[in-house]
Coordinates of N, CA and C in Angstrom, one line a residue:
Chain A
X22 N -6.8 9.9 18.9 CA -7.1 11.2 18.6 C -7.0 11.8 17.2
X23 N -7.8 12.7 16.9 CA -7.6 13.1 15.6 C -6.8 14.4 15.5
X24 N -6.0 14.8 14.5 CA -5.3 15.9 14.5 C -5.2 16.4 13.0
X25 N -5.2 17.7 12.6 CA -5.1 18.2 11.5 C -4.1 19.3 11.6
X26 N -3.1 19.2 10.5 CA -2.0 20.1 10.5 C -2.0 21.0 9.2
X27 N -1.9 22.2 9.4 CA -1.8 23.0 8.1 C -0.5 23.8 8.4
X28 N 0.5 23.5 8.0 CA 1.8 23.9 8.2 C 1.9 25.3 7.5
X29 N 1.3 25.7 6.5 CA 1.3 27.0 5.8 C 0.7 28.2 6.8
X30 N 1.2 28.9 7.5 CA 0.4 29.9 8.3 C -0.4 31.1 7.4
X31 N 0.5 31.4 6.5 CA 0.1 32.6 5.7 C 0.9 32.4 4.1
X32 N 0.0 32.7 3.3 CA 0.4 32.6 1.8 C 0.0 34.0 1.1
X33 N 1.1 34.5 0.4 CA 0.7 35.5 -0.5 C 1.0 35.2 -1.9
X34 N -0.1 35.5 -2.8 CA 0.3 35.2 -4.2 C -0.3 36.4 -4.9
X35 N 0.2 36.6 -6.2 CA -0.2 37.5 -7.1 C -1.5 37.0 -7.7
X36 N -2.4 38.1 -8.1 CA -3.8 37.5 -8.6 C -3.3 36.7 -10.0
X37 N -4.1 35.8 -10.2 CA -3.9 34.8 -11.3 C -3.0 33.7 -11.2
X38 N -2.2 33.8 -10.2 CA -1.2 32.8 -9.8 C -2.1 31.7 -9.4
X39 N -1.5 30.3 -9.5 CA -2.2 29.1 -8.8 C -1.6 29.1 -7.4
X40 N -2.4 28.5 -6.5 CA -1.8 28.2 -5.1 C -2.4 27.1 -4.5
X41 N -1.5 26.4 -3.8 CA -1.9 25.2 -3.1 C -1.8 25.2 -1.6
X42 N -2.8 24.7 -1.0 CA -2.9 24.9 0.5 C -2.7 23.6 0.9
X43 N -1.8 23.2 1.8 CA -1.5 21.8 2.3 C -2.3 21.5 3.6
X44 N -2.5 20.3 3.6 CA -3.3 19.7 4.8 C -2.9 18.3 5.1
X45 N -2.4 18.0 6.2 CA -2.1 16.7 6.7 C -2.9 16.2 7.9
X46 N -3.3 15.0 7.9 CA -4.1 14.7 9.1 C -3.7 13.4 9.7
X47 N -4.2 13.1 10.9 CA -3.8 12.0 11.7 C -5.2 11.4 12.2
X48 N -5.4 10.2 12.0 CA -6.6 9.5 12.8 C -6.3 8.0 12.7
X49 N -7.0 7.4 13.8 CA -6.9 5.9 13.8 C -8.2 5.3 13.1
X50 N -9.0 6.2 13.0 CA -10.2 5.5 12.3 C -10.0 5.0 10.9
X51 N -10.7 4.0 10.3 CA -10.6 3.5 9.0 C -11.4 4.2 8.0
X52 N -12.5 4.8 8.5 CA -13.5 5.7 7.8 C -13.4 7.2 8.5
X53 N -13.5 8.0 7.8 CA -13.6 9.4 8.1 C -13.9 10.3 7.1
X54 N -14.2 11.7 7.6 CA -14.7 12.7 6.6 C -13.5 13.7 6.6
X55 N -13.4 14.1 5.5 CA -12.3 15.4 5.4 C -13.2 16.6 4.8
X56 N -12.8 17.9 5.3 CA -13.3 18.9 4.9 C -12.4 20.1 4.8
X57 N -13.0 21.0 3.8 CA -12.3 22.2 3.7 C -13.4 23.4 3.8
X58 N -13.0 24.5 4.6 CA -14.0 25.5 4.8 C -13.2 26.8 4.5
X59 N -13.9 27.8 4.2 CA -13.2 29.1 4.0 C -13.9 30.3 4.8
X60 N -13.1 31.0 5.3 CA -13.6 32.2 6.3 C -12.8 33.4 5.9
X61 N -13.8 34.2 4.9 CA -13.6 35.4 4.7 C -13.4 36.4 6.0
X62 N -12.9 37.7 5.6 CA -13.0 38.5 6.7 C -14.1 38.9 7.4
X63 N -15.3 38.6 6.7 CA -16.6 38.8 7.4 C -16.8 37.7 8.8
X64 N -16.0 36.6 8.6 CA -16.0 35.8 9.7 C -16.8 34.6 9.5
X65 N -17.7 34.6 8.7 CA -18.7 33.4 8.3 C -17.8 32.1 7.8
X66 N -18.0 31.1 8.3 CA -17.3 29.8 7.7 C -18.2 29.3 6.5
X67 N -17.5 29.3 5.4 CA -18.2 28.9 4.1 C -17.8 27.4 3.8
X68 N -18.6 26.2 3.7 CA -18.3 25.0 3.6 C -17.9 24.9 2.0
X69 N -16.8 24.2 1.6 CA -16.3 24.1 0.4 C -16.4 22.6 -0.2
X70 N -15.9 21.5 0.6 CA -16.1 20.2 0.2 C -16.1 19.4 1.3
X71 N -16.7 18.2 1.2 CA -16.5 17.1 2.0 C -16.2 15.9 1.3
X72 N -15.1 15.2 1.7 CA -14.7 13.9 1.1 C -14.6 12.8 2.2
X73 N -15.2 11.6 1.6 CA -15.4 10.4 2.5 C -13.9 9.9 2.2
X74 N -13.4 9.1 3.3 CA -12.1 8.4 3.3 C -12.0 7.4 2.1
X75 N -13.2 6.6 1.9 CA -13.1 5.7 0.8 C -13.1 6.2 -0.5
X76 N -13.2 7.5 -0.7 CA -13.3 8.0 -2.1 C -12.1 8.8 -2.3
X77 N -11.2 8.2 -3.0 CA -9.7 8.9 -3.3 C -9.8 9.5 -4.6
X78 N -10.9 9.7 -5.2 CA -11.0 10.3 -6.5 C -10.7 12.0 -6.3
X79 N -9.8 12.5 -7.0 CA -9.6 14.0 -7.0 C -10.9 14.7 -7.6
X80 N -11.3 15.8 -7.1 CA -12.3 16.6 -7.5 C -12.0 18.0 -7.9
X81 N -12.6 18.3 -8.8 CA -12.4 19.8 -9.4 C -13.8 20.6 -9.2
X82 N -13.8 21.6 -9.0 CA -15.1 22.4 -9.1 C -14.7 23.9 -9.5
X83 N -14.9 24.1 -10.6 CA -14.4 25.5 -11.1 C -13.0 25.7 -11.0
X84 N -12.5 26.6 -10.3 CA -11.0 27.0 -10.2 C -10.5 26.2 -8.9
X85 N -11.4 25.5 -8.3 CA -10.9 24.8 -7.1 C -10.6 23.3 -7.3
X86 N -9.6 22.7 -6.7 CA -9.4 21.2 -6.9 C -8.8 20.7 -5.9
X87 N -9.1 19.5 -5.3 CA -8.7 18.9 -4.1 C -7.9 17.5 -4.5
X88 N -6.9 17.5 -3.8 CA -6.0 16.1 -4.1 C -5.8 15.4 -2.8
X89 N -6.6 14.1 -2.8 CA -6.8 13.3 -1.4 C -5.8 12.1 -1.7
X90 N -4.8 12.1 -0.9 CA -3.8 11.1 -0.8 C -3.8 10.2 0.5
X91 N -4.5 9.2 0.4 CA -4.7 8.4 1.7 C -3.3 8.0 2.1
X92 N -2.4 7.5 1.1 CA -1.2 6.9 1.5 C -0.3 7.8 2.3
X93 N -0.4 9.2 1.9 CA 0.5 10.2 2.8 C -0.6 11.1 3.8
X94 N -1.7 10.8 4.0 CA -2.7 11.2 4.9 C -2.8 12.9 4.5
X95 N -3.1 13.1 3.3 CA -2.9 14.6 2.9 C -4.1 14.8 2.1
X96 N -4.6 16.1 2.2 CA -6.0 16.4 1.5 C -5.8 17.9 1.1
X97 N -4.9 18.0 0.1 CA -4.5 19.3 -0.5 C -5.5 20.1 -1.4
X98 N -5.5 21.5 -1.2 CA -6.5 22.3 -2.0 C -5.8 23.2 -2.7
X99 N -6.1 23.2 -4.1 CA -5.4 24.0 -5.0 C -6.6 25.0 -5.7
X100 N -6.1 26.4 -5.7 CA -6.8 27.3 -6.4 C -6.2 27.6 -7.6
X101 N -6.8 27.7 -8.8 CA -6.3 27.8 -10.0 C -6.6 29.4 -10.3
X102 N -5.7 30.0 -10.9 CA -5.9 31.5 -11.3 C -6.5 32.3 -10.2
X103 N -5.9 32.4 -9.2 CA -6.5 33.0 -7.9 C -7.0 34.5 -8.2
X104 N -8.0 34.8 -7.4 CA -8.6 36.3 -7.6 C -8.6 36.9 -6.2
X105 N -8.7 38.0 -6.2 CA -8.7 38.9 -4.8 C -9.8 38.3 -4.1
X106 N -11.0 37.9 -4.6 CA -12.0 37.4 -3.8 C -11.6 36.2 -2.9
X107 N -10.6 35.5 -3.4 CA -10.0 34.2 -2.6 C -9.5 34.4 -1.5
X108 N -9.2 35.9 -1.1 CA -8.3 36.1 0.1 C -9.2 35.7 1.3
X109 N -8.8 34.8 2.2 CA -9.6 34.4 3.3 C -8.7 33.4 4.0
X110 N -9.1 33.0 5.1 CA -8.5 31.9 6.0 C -9.1 30.7 5.5
X111 N -8.4 29.6 5.3 CA -9.0 28.4 4.8 C -8.5 27.4 5.8
X112 N -9.7 26.6 6.3 CA -9.4 25.6 7.3 C -9.7 24.1 6.8
X113 N -8.9 23.3 7.0 CA -9.0 21.9 6.7 C -9.5 21.1 8.0
X114 N -10.3 20.2 7.8 CA -11.0 19.8 9.0 C -11.4 18.1 8.8
X115 N -11.4 17.5 9.9 CA -11.5 16.0 10.0 C -12.7 15.5 11.0
X116 N -13.5 14.7 10.7 CA -14.5 14.0 11.6 C -14.6 12.6 11.4
X117 N -15.0 12.0 12.4 CA -15.4 10.7 12.2 C -16.6 10.5 11.6
X118 N -17.0 9.2 11.0 CA -18.4 9.0 10.3 C -19.2 8.4 11.3
X119 N -20.5 8.3 11.0 CA -21.2 7.5 11.8 C -22.0 8.6 12.6
X120 N -23.3 8.8 12.4 CA -23.9 10.0 13.3 C -23.5 11.3 13.1
X121 N -23.8 12.1 14.0 CA -23.1 13.5 13.9 C -22.0 13.8 14.7
X122 N -20.9 13.8 14.2 CA -19.7 13.8 15.1 C -19.0 15.2 14.8
X123 N -18.2 15.6 16.0 CA -17.7 16.8 16.1 C -16.4 16.9 15.1
X124 N -16.1 18.0 14.8 CA -15.1 18.2 13.6 C -13.9 18.7 14.4
X125 N -12.7 18.2 13.9 CA -11.4 18.8 14.5 C -10.8 19.6 13.3
X126 N -10.6 20.9 13.6 CA -10.0 21.9 12.6 C -8.5 21.9 12.7
X127 N -8.0 22.2 11.5 CA -6.6 22.6 11.5 C -6.5 24.1 11.9
X128 N -5.3 24.5 12.0 CA -5.0 25.9 12.5 C -5.2 27.0 11.4
X129 N -5.8 26.7 10.2 CA -5.9 27.6 9.2 C -4.6 28.1 8.4
X130 N -5.0 28.4 6.9 CA -3.9 29.0 6.4 C -4.6 30.3 5.6
X131 N -3.9 31.4 6.2 CA -4.4 32.8 5.6 C -3.8 33.0 4.4
X132 N -4.7 33.2 3.2 CA -4.5 33.4 1.9 C -4.5 34.8 1.5
X133 N -3.6 35.4 1.0 CA -3.7 36.8 0.5 C -3.5 36.9 -0.9
X134 N -4.5 37.3 -1.7 CA -4.3 37.5 -3.2 C -4.0 38.9 -3.4
X135 N -2.7 39.2 -3.9 CA -2.6 40.6 -4.3 C -3.0 41.0 -5.6
X136 N -3.7 42.1 -5.9 CA -4.1 42.4 -7.3 C -3.0 42.9 -8.0
Chain B
X1 N -26.5 24.5 -0.1 CA -26.3 24.1 1.3 C -27.2 24.7 2.3
X2 N -27.2 24.0 3.5 CA -28.1 24.5 4.5 C -27.9 25.8 5.1
X3 N -28.7 26.5 5.7 CA -28.6 27.8 6.1 C -28.8 27.9 7.6
X4 N -27.7 28.6 8.4 CA -27.9 28.6 9.7 C -27.4 30.0 10.0
X5 N -28.5 30.7 10.9 CA -28.3 32.1 11.2 C -27.9 32.2 12.7
X6 N -27.5 33.3 13.1 CA -27.0 33.5 14.4 C -27.5 34.9 14.7
X7 N -28.0 35.2 16.1 CA -28.3 36.5 16.3 C -27.8 36.8 18.1
X8 N -27.3 37.9 18.2 CA -26.9 39.1 17.3 C -25.7 38.8 16.5
X9 N -25.3 39.5 15.7 CA -24.0 39.3 15.0 C -22.9 39.9 15.8
X10 N -23.3 40.9 16.6 CA -22.2 41.8 17.4 C -23.0 42.2 18.6
X11 N -22.2 42.0 19.8 CA -22.8 42.6 20.9 C -21.7 43.1 21.8
X12 N -22.1 44.1 22.6 CA -21.1 44.9 23.4 C -21.8 44.8 24.8
X13 N -21.2 44.4 25.8 CA -21.9 44.4 27.2 C -21.0 44.6 28.3
X14 N -21.5 45.1 29.4 CA -20.7 45.5 30.6 C -20.2 44.2 31.4
X15 N -19.1 44.1 32.0 CA -18.8 43.1 32.6 C -19.9 42.8 34.0
X16 N -20.1 41.3 34.0 CA -21.0 41.1 35.0 C -22.3 40.7 34.5
X17 N -22.6 41.2 33.2 CA -24.0 40.9 32.7 C -24.0 39.7 31.8
X18 N -25.2 39.1 31.5 CA -25.3 37.8 30.9 C -25.8 38.1 29.4
X19 N -25.2 37.5 28.5 CA -25.4 37.6 27.2 C -26.0 36.3 26.3
X20 N -27.1 36.5 25.7 CA -27.8 35.3 25.1 C -27.5 35.4 23.5
X21 N -27.0 34.2 23.0 CA -26.7 34.1 21.4 C -27.7 33.1 20.9
X22 N -28.3 33.5 19.8 CA -29.3 32.3 19.3 C -28.7 31.9 18.0
X23 N -28.9 30.4 17.7 CA -28.6 29.9 16.7 C -29.5 29.1 16.0
X24 N -29.8 29.4 14.7 CA -31.1 28.9 14.1 C -30.9 28.2 12.8
X25 N -31.4 26.9 12.5 CA -31.3 26.3 11.5 C -32.6 26.7 10.5
X26 N -32.3 27.3 9.3 CA -33.5 28.0 8.6 C -34.2 26.9 7.7
X27 N -33.6 25.9 7.2 CA -34.1 25.1 6.3 C -33.9 23.7 6.4
X28 N -33.5 23.2 7.5 CA -33.3 21.9 7.9 C -33.5 21.7 9.5
X29 N -33.7 20.4 9.8 CA -34.0 20.3 11.2 C -32.6 19.9 11.9
X30 N -32.0 20.7 12.8 CA -30.7 20.5 13.5 C -30.9 19.6 14.5
X31 N -30.7 18.4 14.3 CA -30.7 17.4 15.4 C -29.6 17.6 16.6
X32 N -28.3 18.0 15.9 CA -27.2 18.4 16.7 C -26.7 19.8 16.3
X33 N -26.3 20.6 17.3 CA -25.5 21.9 17.1 C -24.4 22.0 18.0
X34 N -23.4 22.6 17.4 CA -22.1 22.7 18.0 C -21.9 24.2 18.3
X35 N -21.2 24.5 19.3 CA -20.6 25.9 19.6 C -19.3 26.0 19.8
X36 N -18.9 26.9 18.9 CA -17.4 27.0 18.9 C -16.9 28.5 19.4
X37 N -15.8 28.6 19.9 CA -15.1 29.9 20.2 C -13.8 30.2 19.2
X38 N -13.7 31.3 18.8 CA -12.5 31.6 17.9 C -11.9 32.7 18.4
X39 N -10.6 32.7 19.0 CA -9.8 34.0 19.2 C -9.2 34.5 17.9
X40 N -8.9 35.9 18.0 CA -8.2 36.3 16.7 C -7.1 35.6 16.2
X41 N -7.0 35.3 14.9 CA -6.0 34.6 14.3 C -5.7 33.1 14.7
X42 N -6.7 32.6 15.4 CA -6.6 31.2 15.8 C -7.8 30.4 15.2
X43 N -7.6 29.1 15.3 CA -8.5 28.1 14.8 C -9.7 28.3 15.7
X44 N -10.8 27.3 15.4 CA -12.1 27.2 16.1 C -11.9 26.1 17.3
X45 N -12.3 26.4 18.5 CA -12.3 25.7 19.6 C -13.7 25.3 20.0
X46 N -13.9 23.9 19.8 CA -15.1 23.4 20.2 C -15.5 23.4 21.6
X47 N -16.7 24.1 21.9 CA -16.9 24.3 23.5 C -17.8 23.3 23.8
X48 N -19.0 23.0 23.0 CA -19.8 21.9 23.5 C -20.8 21.4 22.2
X49 N -21.3 20.3 22.6 CA -22.3 19.8 21.5 C -23.5 19.6 22.1
X50 N -24.6 20.1 21.4 CA -25.8 20.1 22.1 C -26.8 19.2 21.2
X51 N -27.6 18.3 21.5 CA -28.5 17.4 21.0 C -29.9 17.9 21.3
X52 N -30.9 17.9 20.3 CA -32.1 18.4 20.7 C -32.9 17.7 21.8
X53 N -33.3 18.6 22.8 CA -34.0 17.8 23.8 C -33.1 17.2 24.9
X54 N -31.9 17.3 24.9 CA -31.1 16.9 25.9 C -29.9 17.7 26.3
X55 N -29.3 17.3 27.3 CA -28.3 18.3 28.0 C -27.1 18.3 27.0
X56 N -26.5 19.4 26.9 CA -25.3 19.7 26.2 C -23.9 19.0 26.7
X57 N -23.2 18.5 25.9 CA -22.0 18.0 26.4 C -20.7 18.9 26.1
X58 N -20.2 19.2 26.9 CA -19.1 20.2 27.2 C -17.7 19.6 26.8
X59 N -16.9 20.4 26.2 CA -15.4 20.0 26.0 C -14.7 20.1 27.4
X60 N -13.5 19.5 27.6 CA -12.8 19.7 28.7 C -12.4 21.1 28.9
X61 N -12.5 21.5 30.0 CA -12.1 23.0 30.2 C -13.0 24.1 29.9
X62 N -14.3 23.7 29.6 CA -15.2 24.8 29.3 C -16.1 24.6 30.5
X63 N -16.4 25.7 31.0 CA -17.3 25.6 32.2 C -18.8 25.7 31.8
X64 N -19.4 24.6 32.3 CA -20.8 24.4 31.9 C -21.6 25.5 32.5
X65 N -21.5 25.9 33.7 CA -22.3 26.8 34.5 C -22.1 28.4 34.0
X66 N -20.9 28.6 33.2 CA -20.7 29.8 32.7 C -21.2 30.0 31.4
X67 N -21.3 28.9 30.5 CA -21.7 28.8 29.2 C -22.9 27.9 29.1
X68 N -24.0 28.4 29.3 CA -25.4 27.8 29.3 C -25.8 27.5 27.9
X69 N -26.1 26.2 27.6 CA -26.7 25.9 26.3 C -27.9 25.3 26.2
X70 N -28.8 25.8 25.7 CA -30.1 25.1 25.5 C -30.6 24.8 24.0
X71 N -31.0 23.6 23.8 CA -31.3 23.2 22.5 C -32.8 22.5 22.6
X72 N -33.7 23.5 22.6 CA -35.0 23.2 23.0 C -35.8 22.6 21.7
X73 N -35.5 23.0 20.6 CA -36.2 22.6 19.3 C -35.2 22.4 18.4
X74 N -35.8 21.8 17.3 CA -34.8 21.4 16.0 C -34.4 22.3 15.3
X75 N -34.9 23.7 15.5 CA -34.3 24.7 14.8 C -33.7 25.8 15.7
X76 N -33.6 25.7 16.9 CA -33.0 26.7 17.7 C -32.1 26.2 19.0
X77 N -30.9 26.6 19.0 CA -30.0 26.5 20.1 C -29.7 27.7 20.6
X78 N -29.4 28.0 22.0 CA -29.0 29.2 22.6 C -27.7 29.1 23.4
X79 N -26.9 29.8 23.4 CA -25.8 30.0 24.3 C -25.6 31.3 25.0
X80 N -25.7 31.1 26.5 CA -25.7 32.2 27.4 C -24.4 32.3 28.1
X81 N -23.9 33.4 27.7 CA -22.6 33.6 28.6 C -23.2 34.4 29.9
X82 N -22.9 33.5 31.0 CA -23.2 34.2 32.2 C -22.2 35.0 32.9
X83 N -22.7 36.1 33.5 CA -21.5 36.8 34.3 C -20.3 37.1 33.4
X84 N -20.7 37.7 32.3 CA -19.5 38.1 31.5 C -18.4 38.7 31.8
X85 N -17.1 38.5 31.5 CA -15.9 39.2 31.9 C -15.1 39.5 30.6
X86 N -14.3 40.4 30.7 CA -13.3 40.7 29.4 C -12.8 39.6 28.7
X87 N -12.3 38.7 29.5 CA -11.9 37.3 28.9 C -12.6 36.4 28.1
X88 N -14.0 36.8 28.3 CA -15.0 36.1 27.5 C -15.2 36.7 26.1
X89 N -14.6 37.8 25.8 CA -14.7 38.5 24.6 C -14.0 37.5 23.6
X90 N -14.8 37.3 22.4 CA -14.5 36.4 21.4 C -15.4 36.4 20.4
X91 N -15.0 35.6 19.2 CA -16.0 35.3 18.2 C -16.6 33.9 18.6
X92 N -18.0 33.9 18.7 CA -18.7 32.5 18.9 C -19.4 32.3 17.5
X93 N -19.2 30.9 17.3 CA -19.7 30.4 16.2 C -20.7 29.2 16.4
X94 N -21.7 29.0 15.9 CA -22.4 27.8 15.9 C -22.5 27.1 14.6
X95 N -22.6 25.7 14.7 CA -22.8 25.1 13.4 C -23.9 23.9 13.6
X96 N -24.5 23.3 12.8 CA -25.7 22.4 12.9 C -25.6 21.5 11.7
X97 N -26.1 20.2 12.2 CA -26.3 19.1 11.4 C -27.6 18.3 11.7
X98 N -28.1 17.6 10.9 CA -29.5 17.3 11.3 C -30.0 16.4 10.0
X99 N -31.2 16.8 9.6 CA -31.9 16.0 8.6 C -32.6 17.2 7.7
X100 N -32.8 16.9 6.4 CA -33.3 17.8 5.6 C -34.4 16.8 4.6
X101 N -35.6 16.8 4.6 CA -36.3 16.2 3.7 C -36.2 14.6 4.1
X102 N -35.7 14.3 5.2 CA -35.7 12.9 5.7 C -34.2 12.5 5.4
X103 N -33.4 13.4 4.7 CA -32.0 12.9 4.5 C -31.0 13.4 5.6
X104 N -30.1 12.7 5.9 CA -29.2 13.2 6.9 C -28.2 14.3 6.2
X105 N -27.9 15.3 7.1 CA -27.1 16.4 6.6 C -25.9 16.3 7.6
X106 N -24.8 15.5 7.1 CA -23.6 15.2 8.1 C -22.7 16.3 8.2
X107 N -22.6 17.1 6.9 CA -21.7 18.3 7.0 C -22.2 19.5 7.7
X108 N -21.3 19.9 8.8 CA -21.6 20.9 9.5 C -21.7 22.3 8.9
X109 N -22.8 22.8 8.9 CA -23.1 24.3 8.2 C -23.1 25.4 9.4
X110 N -22.3 26.3 9.1 CA -22.1 27.3 10.3 C -22.8 28.5 10.0
X111 N -23.0 29.2 11.2 CA -23.7 30.4 11.4 C -22.7 31.4 11.1
X112 N -23.0 32.8 10.9 CA -22.1 33.9 10.5 C -21.3 34.3 11.7
X113 N -21.6 33.8 12.8 CA -20.8 34.2 14.2 C -21.4 35.4 14.9
X114 N -21.1 35.4 16.1 CA -21.3 36.7 17.0 C -20.1 37.1 17.6
X115 N -19.8 38.3 17.4 CA -18.4 38.9 17.9 C -19.0 39.6 19.4
X116 N -18.4 39.0 20.3 CA -18.9 39.5 21.9 C -17.7 40.3 22.2
X117 N -18.0 41.4 22.8 CA -16.9 42.4 23.5 C -17.6 42.6 24.8
X118 N -16.8 42.3 25.8 CA -17.2 42.5 27.3 C -16.3 43.8 27.8
X119 N -16.8 44.9 28.2 CA -16.1 46.0 28.7 C -15.7 45.8 30.2

């Protein structure tokens, strides 16, 4: 069975601070995909990143960066210089590879950026 | 990224009526669509997986006769909540994967969601 744990339920930071959202996963599969999605108050889920399990390179996209550590089964997400528009619920997710597989979501971390 | 739309965005209905929610992939062929339900401040719960042209596969505990799913084309899937009751009030979200220009789209792209309120 697959499982995704986001231990941080809610985080509040002051604008311009850096913040890291933790994600730990469990799977018996040797290959898998990891995802991060953002859900702003409007409700729509916005895709942020997909990472294949064989690619352990860290990735940076603007103010966003992701740290994938297979040894600790973690896929953490860091927002640098946070902005009020970053306020949202962030979901980490996991799926098998091969065909179109269903996704297992974590419980989400609500991030509030205070101006 | 791929675009998925949902309609309606919000619906209020009386108890006992049926409500249909549409999910459309606008710029790719959605071979597979997923339907989720989300309660306030909770994560997404997968209800069912639908493949174009075949019957949907429902998750354990989801009543297939209550939540009717049709995926008749590569761009449209519908979820019908039959004989809705107040406990069916929730945020329903669809997602889609498939092909675009012959290339596989493995990432699930989500619709904007439908907020259902049953009075």
